[in-house]
Coordinates of C-alpha atoms and ligand atoms in Angstrom, one line a residue:
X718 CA 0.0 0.0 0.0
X719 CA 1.1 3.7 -0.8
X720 CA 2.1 6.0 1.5
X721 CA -0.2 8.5 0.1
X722 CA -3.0 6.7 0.0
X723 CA -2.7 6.7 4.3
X724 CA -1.5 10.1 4.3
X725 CA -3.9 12.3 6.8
X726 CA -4.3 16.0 5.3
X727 CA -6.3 17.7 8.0
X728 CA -6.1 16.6 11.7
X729 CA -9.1 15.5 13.4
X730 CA -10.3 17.1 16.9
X731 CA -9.1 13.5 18.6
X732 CA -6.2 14.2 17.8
X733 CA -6.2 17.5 20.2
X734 CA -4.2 17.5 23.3
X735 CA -4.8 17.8 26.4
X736 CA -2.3 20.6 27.1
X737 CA -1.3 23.8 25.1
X738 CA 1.7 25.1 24.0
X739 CA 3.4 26.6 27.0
X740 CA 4.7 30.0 25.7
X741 CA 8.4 29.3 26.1
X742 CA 8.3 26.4 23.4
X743 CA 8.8 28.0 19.8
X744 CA 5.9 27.1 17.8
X745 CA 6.4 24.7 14.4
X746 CA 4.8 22.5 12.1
X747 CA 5.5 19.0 13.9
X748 CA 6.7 17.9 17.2
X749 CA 9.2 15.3 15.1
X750 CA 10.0 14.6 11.6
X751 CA 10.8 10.9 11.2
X752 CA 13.1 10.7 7.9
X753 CA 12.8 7.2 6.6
X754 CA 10.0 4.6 7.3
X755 CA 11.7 1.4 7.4
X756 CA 11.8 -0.9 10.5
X757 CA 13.2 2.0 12.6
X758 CA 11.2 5.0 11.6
X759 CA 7.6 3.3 11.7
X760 CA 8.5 1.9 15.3
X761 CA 9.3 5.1 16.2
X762 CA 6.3 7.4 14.2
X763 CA 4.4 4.4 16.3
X764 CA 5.9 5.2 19.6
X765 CA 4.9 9.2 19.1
X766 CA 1.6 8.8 17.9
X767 CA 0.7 6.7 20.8
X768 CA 2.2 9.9 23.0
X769 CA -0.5 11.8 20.8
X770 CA 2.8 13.8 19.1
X771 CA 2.4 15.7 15.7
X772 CA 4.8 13.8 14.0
X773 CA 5.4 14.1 9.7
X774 CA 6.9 11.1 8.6
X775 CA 9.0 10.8 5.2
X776 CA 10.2 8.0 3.4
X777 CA 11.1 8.5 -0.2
X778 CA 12.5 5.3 -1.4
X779 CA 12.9 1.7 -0.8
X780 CA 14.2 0.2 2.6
X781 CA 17.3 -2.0 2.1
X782 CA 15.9 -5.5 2.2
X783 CA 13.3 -4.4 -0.5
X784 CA 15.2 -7.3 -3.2
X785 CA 14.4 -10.1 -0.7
X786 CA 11.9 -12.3 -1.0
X787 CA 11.4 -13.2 3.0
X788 CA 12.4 -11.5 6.4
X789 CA 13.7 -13.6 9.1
X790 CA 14.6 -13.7 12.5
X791 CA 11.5 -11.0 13.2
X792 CA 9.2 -12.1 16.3
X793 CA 5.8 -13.7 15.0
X794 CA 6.6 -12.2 11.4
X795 CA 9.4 -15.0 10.3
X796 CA 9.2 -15.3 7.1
X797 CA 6.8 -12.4 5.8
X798 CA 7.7 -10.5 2.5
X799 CA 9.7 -7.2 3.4
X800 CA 6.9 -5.0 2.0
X801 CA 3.6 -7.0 3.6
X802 CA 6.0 -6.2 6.7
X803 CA 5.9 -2.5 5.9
X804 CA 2.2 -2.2 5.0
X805 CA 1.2 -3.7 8.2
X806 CA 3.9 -0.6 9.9
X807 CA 1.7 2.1 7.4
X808 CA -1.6 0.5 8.5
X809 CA -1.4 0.4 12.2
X810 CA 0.2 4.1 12.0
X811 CA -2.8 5.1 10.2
X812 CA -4.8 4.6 13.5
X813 CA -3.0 7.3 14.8
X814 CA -3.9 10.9 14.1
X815 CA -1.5 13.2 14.8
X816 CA 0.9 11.1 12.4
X817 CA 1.2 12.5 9.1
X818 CA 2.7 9.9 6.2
X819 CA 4.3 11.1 3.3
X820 CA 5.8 9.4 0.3
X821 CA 8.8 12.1 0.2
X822 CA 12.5 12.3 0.2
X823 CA 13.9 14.9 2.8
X824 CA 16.5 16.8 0.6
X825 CA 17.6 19.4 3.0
X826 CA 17.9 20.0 7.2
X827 CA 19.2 23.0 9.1
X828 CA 19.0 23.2 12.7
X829 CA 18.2 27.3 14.0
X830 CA 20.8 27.4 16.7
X831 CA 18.3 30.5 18.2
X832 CA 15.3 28.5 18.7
X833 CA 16.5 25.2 18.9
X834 CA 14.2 23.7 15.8
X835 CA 14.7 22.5 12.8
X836 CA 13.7 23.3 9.4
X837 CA 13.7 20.5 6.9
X838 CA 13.5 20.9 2.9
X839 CA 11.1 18.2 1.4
X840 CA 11.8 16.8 -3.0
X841 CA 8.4 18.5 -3.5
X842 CA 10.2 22.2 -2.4
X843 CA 7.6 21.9 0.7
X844 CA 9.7 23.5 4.1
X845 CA 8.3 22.0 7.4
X846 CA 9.6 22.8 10.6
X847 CA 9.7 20.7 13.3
X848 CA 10.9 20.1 17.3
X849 CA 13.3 17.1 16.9
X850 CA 14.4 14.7 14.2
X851 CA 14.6 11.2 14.3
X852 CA 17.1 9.9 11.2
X853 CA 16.2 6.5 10.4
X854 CA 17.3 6.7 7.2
X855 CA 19.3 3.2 6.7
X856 CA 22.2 2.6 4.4
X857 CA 23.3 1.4 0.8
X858 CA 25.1 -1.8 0.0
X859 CA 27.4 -1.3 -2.6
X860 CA 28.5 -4.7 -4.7
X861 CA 31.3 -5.3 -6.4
X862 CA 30.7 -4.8 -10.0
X863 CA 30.3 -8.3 -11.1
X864 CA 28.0 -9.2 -13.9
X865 CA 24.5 -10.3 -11.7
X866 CA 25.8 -9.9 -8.5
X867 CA 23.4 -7.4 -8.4
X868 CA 20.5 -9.1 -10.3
X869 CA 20.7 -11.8 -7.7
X870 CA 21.0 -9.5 -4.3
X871 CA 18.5 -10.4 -2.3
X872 CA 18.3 -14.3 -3.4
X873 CA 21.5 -16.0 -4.6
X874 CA 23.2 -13.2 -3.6
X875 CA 23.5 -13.0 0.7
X876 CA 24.6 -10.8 3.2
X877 CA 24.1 -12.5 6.1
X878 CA 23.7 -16.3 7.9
X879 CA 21.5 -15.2 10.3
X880 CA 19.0 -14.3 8.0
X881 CA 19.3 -16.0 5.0
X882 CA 21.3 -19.4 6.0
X883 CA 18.7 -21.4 6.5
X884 CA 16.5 -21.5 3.4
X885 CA 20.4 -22.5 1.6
X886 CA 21.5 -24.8 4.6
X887 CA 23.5 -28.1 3.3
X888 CA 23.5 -26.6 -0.5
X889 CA 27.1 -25.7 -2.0
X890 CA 28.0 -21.9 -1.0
X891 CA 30.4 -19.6 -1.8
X892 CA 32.1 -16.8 0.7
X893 CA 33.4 -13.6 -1.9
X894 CA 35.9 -11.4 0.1
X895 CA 39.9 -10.7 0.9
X896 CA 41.7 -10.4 3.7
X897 CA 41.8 -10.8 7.1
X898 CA 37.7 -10.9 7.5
X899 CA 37.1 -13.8 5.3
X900 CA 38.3 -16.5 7.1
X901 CA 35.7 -16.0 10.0
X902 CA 32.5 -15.3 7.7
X903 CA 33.7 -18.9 5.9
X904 CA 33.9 -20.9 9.0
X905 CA 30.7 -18.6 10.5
X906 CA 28.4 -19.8 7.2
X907 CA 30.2 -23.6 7.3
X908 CA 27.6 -24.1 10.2
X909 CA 24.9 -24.3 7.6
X910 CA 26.5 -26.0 5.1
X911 CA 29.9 -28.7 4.7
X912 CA 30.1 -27.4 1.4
X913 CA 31.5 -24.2 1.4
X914 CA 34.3 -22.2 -0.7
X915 CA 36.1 -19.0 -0.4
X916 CA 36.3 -16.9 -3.7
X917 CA 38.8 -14.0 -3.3
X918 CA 38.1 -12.3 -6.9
X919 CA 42.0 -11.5 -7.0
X920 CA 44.7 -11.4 -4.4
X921 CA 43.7 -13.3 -1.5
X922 CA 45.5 -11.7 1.1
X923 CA 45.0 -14.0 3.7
X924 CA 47.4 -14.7 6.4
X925 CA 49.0 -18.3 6.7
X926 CA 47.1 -19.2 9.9
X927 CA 43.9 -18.3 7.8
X928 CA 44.9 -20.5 5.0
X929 CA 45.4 -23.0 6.9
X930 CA 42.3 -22.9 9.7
X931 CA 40.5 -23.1 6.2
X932 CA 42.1 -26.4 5.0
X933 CA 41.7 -27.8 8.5
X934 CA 37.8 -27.3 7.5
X935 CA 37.7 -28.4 4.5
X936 CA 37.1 -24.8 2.9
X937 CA 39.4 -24.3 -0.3
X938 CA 39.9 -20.9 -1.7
X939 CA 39.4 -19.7 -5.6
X940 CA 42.1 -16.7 -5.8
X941 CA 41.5 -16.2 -9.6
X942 CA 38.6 -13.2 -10.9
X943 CA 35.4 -13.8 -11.2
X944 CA 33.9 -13.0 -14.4
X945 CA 30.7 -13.1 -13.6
X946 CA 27.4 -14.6 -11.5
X947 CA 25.4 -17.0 -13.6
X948 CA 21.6 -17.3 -11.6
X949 CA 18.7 -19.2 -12.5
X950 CA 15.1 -17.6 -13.2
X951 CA 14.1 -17.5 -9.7
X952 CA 17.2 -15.2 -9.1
X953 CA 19.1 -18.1 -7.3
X954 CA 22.6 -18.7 -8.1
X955 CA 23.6 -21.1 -10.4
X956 CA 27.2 -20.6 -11.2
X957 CA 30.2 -19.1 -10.5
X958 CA 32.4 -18.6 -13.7
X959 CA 36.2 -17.1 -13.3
X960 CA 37.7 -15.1 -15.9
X961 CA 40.0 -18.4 -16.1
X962 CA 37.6 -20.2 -17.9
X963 CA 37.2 -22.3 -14.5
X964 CA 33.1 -23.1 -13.2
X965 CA 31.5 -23.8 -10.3
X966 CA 28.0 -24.7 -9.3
X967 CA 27.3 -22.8 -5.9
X968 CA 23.3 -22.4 -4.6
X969 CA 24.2 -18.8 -3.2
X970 CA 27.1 -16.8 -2.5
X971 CA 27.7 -14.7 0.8
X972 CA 29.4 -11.0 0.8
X973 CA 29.7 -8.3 3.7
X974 CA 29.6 -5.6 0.8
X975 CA 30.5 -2.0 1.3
X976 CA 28.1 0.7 2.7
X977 CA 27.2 3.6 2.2
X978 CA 25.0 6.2 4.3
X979 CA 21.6 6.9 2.3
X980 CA 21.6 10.8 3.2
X981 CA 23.7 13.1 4.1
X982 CA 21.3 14.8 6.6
X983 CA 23.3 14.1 9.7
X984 CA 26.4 16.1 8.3
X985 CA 23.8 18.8 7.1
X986 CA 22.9 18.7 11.0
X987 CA 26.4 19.0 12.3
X988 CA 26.8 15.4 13.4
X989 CA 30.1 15.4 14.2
X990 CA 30.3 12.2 16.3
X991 CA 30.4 9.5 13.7
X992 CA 32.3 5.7 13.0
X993 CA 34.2 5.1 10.5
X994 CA 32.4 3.0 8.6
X995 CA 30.0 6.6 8.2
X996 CA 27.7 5.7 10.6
X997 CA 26.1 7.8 13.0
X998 CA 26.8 7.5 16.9
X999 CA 24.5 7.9 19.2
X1000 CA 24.3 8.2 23.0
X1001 CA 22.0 6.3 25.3
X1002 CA 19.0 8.7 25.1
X1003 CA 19.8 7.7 21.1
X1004 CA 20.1 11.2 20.8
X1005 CA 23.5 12.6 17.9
X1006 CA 25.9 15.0 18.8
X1007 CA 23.8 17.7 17.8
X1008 CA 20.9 17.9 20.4
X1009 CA 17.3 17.1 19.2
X1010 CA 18.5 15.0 16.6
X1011 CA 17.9 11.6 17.0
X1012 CA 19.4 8.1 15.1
X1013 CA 17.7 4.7 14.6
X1014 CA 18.2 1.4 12.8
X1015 CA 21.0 0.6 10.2
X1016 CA 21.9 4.1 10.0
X1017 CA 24.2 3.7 13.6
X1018 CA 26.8 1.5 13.8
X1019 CA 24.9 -1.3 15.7
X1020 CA 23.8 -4.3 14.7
X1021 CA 21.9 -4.2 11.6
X1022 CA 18.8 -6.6 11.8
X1023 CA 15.7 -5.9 11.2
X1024 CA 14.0 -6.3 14.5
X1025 CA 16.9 -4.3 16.0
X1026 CA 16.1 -1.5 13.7
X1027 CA 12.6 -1.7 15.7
X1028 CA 13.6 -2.0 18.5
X1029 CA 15.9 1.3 18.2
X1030 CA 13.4 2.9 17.0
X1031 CA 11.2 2.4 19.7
X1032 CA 13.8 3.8 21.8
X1033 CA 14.1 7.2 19.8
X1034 CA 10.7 7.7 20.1
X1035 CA 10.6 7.4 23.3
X1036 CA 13.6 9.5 24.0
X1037 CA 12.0 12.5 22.0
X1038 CA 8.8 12.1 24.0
X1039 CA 10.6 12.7 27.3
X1040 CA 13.0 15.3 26.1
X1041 CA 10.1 17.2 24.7
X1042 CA 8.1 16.6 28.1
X1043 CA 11.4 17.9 29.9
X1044 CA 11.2 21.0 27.8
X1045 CA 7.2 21.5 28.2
X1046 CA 6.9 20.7 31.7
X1047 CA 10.5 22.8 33.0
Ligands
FAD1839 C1 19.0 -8.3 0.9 C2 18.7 -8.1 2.4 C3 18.0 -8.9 3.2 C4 17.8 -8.7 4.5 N1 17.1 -9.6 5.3 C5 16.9 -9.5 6.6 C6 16.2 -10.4 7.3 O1 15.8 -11.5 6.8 N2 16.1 -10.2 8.7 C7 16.6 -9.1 9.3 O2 16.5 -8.9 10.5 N3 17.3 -8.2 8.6 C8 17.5 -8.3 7.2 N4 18.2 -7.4 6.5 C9 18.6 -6.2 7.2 C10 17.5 -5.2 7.3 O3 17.0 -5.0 6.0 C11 17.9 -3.9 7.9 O4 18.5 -4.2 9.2 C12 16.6 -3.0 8.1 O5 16.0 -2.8 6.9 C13 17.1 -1.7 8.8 O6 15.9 -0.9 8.9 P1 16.0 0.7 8.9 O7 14.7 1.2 9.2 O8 17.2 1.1 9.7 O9 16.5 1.0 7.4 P2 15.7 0.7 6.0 O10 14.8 -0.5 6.1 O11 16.8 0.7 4.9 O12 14.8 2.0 5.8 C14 15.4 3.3 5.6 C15 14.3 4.1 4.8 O13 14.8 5.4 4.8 C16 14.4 6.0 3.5 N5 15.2 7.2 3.3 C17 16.5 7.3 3.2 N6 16.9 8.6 3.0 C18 15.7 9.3 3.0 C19 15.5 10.7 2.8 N7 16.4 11.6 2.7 N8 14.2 11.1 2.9 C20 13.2 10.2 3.0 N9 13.4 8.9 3.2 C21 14.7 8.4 3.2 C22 14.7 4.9 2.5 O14 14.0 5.0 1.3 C23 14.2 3.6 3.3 O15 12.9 3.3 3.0 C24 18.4 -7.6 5.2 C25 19.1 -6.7 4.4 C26 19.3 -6.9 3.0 C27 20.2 -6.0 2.3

């Protein structure tokens, strides 16, 4: 289901408060704009329209898992299709409201250092203003620019064991990577499968005791290039064929790819406090560096899993309900 099509335009009198604006609290559009409506952002437009909050939330995209047929490992939804997941999120919110949904990409965000608000810039040229902001805004998986590794992301294609190692348990797998990293995500996926092999695409660099922890477990490693992923109709892998000439038959091959952030909103902010890897610290009120903005879900540097996304969003919400309730009530 659309975004639109649950978006609220005009707020009914239910969704009055039972308190005013106390005079010291600058006045603006929304109490928080939620940027992103994955896992983390619905939890947390969820939380805040429980607490009766005037919340706009934005997504203007796809979340991350979107080429996956199934999400696992998610409390009494295992198994469910990524975007039946999301349409139950829209559908529940829509019981709520003070919460505004929007099918919108956030382009732009300033924080006025005066008043302590924030004015955000939305892809239709529309300027809201708001109290906080939650960023739940996820990240980008870059592949390596193999021919149908990305065709097969998402199915023959995997990025992680825990959620995608048991639909291929005892089938022949592949591990693509270098270095020091490899090693461990080969012996990690070995507990789904005996038939496992390391492809390093090039140079292996891999230390000795690697090498040799992998022949102690039966996992041999293909240093040569890969020329390209060969997958079957259903978007399962099929083949692995090296630039040698050389093929192998694997069911699905496993990557930690590179990532990217999806925005660049929490630079825009100020958010100084960040890992290396580009994502964006938070404290444990979830709260940024720069104060009123918050961060949820894949966009920090824990562990990215779906239900964790939730759960940090949950979190976030509830953080920018207190903080506001600090401010209201001082
Ligand atoms: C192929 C694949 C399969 C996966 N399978 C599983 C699984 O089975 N189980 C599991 O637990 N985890 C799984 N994951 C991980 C899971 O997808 C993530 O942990 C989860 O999606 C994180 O939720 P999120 O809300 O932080 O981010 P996302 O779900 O990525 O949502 C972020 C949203 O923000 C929106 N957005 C970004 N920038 C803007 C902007 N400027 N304005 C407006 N909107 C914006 C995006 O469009 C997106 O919809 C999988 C990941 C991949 C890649």
């Amino acid at each position: 289901m659309s975004m639109l099509s649950l978006a609220t335009t005009a707020m009914p009198t239910s969704a009055r408060r039972p308190f005013r604006r106390p005079q010291h609290i600058p006045p603006t559009d929304y109490d928080v704009v939620v940027v992103g409506a994955g896992c983390a952002g619905l939890s947390a437009a969820l939380v805040l329209g429980r607490c009766r909050r005037r919340v706009l939330l934005c997504d203007g995209g796809k979340t991350r898992n979107a080429p996956s047929p199934a999400v696992h490992n998610f409390l009494s939804r295992d198994g469910i299709k990524p975007q039946e997941l999301l349409r139950h999120g829209h559908e529940q919110l829509a019981a709520y409201p003070t919460v505004e949904q929007r099918e919108n990409c956030v382009l732009q965000a300033e924080r006025d250092e005066a008043t302590g608000t924030f004015r955000l810039t939305l892809d239709t040229g529309r300027c809201v203003t708001s109290r906080k902001i939650i960023l739940a805004t996820g990240v980008l998986d870059v592949l390596p620019p193999i021919d149908g590794m990305r065709e097969l992301w998402g199915v023959g294609v995997l990025h992680c064991p825990y959620c995608h190692g048991y639909e291929v348990s005892d089938r022949p797998l592949a591990i693509y990577g270098r270095g020091k990293s490899v090693a461990g995500f080969a012996l990690l996926v070995s507990r789904w499968s005996k038939d496992v092999v390391v492809c390093t695409d090039g140079t292996a660099g891999l230390a000795e005791h690697s090498r040799l922890r992998l022949k102690r477990h039966g996992i041999p490693v293909f240093e040569q290039p890969i020329k390209r992923l060969v997958g079957l109709e259903n978007r399962e892998l099929h083949q692995i064929e090296f630039a040698d000439g050389a093929v192998i038959e694997r069911a699905a091959l496993f990557l930690h790819p590179n990532q990217q952030q999806r925005t660049d909103l929490a630079t825009q902010l100020g958010c100084y406090r960040l890992a290396r890897s580009g994502g964006i610290r938070v404290d444990k009120r979830i709260q940024t560096s720069v104060p009123g903005v918050y961060a949820a879900g894949d966009t920090t540097p824990a562990a990215q899993q779906a239900v964790v996304a939730a759960a940090e969003g949950v979190q976030a919400g509830i953080s920018c309900n207190e903080q506001l309730t600090r401010e209201e009530c001082s």
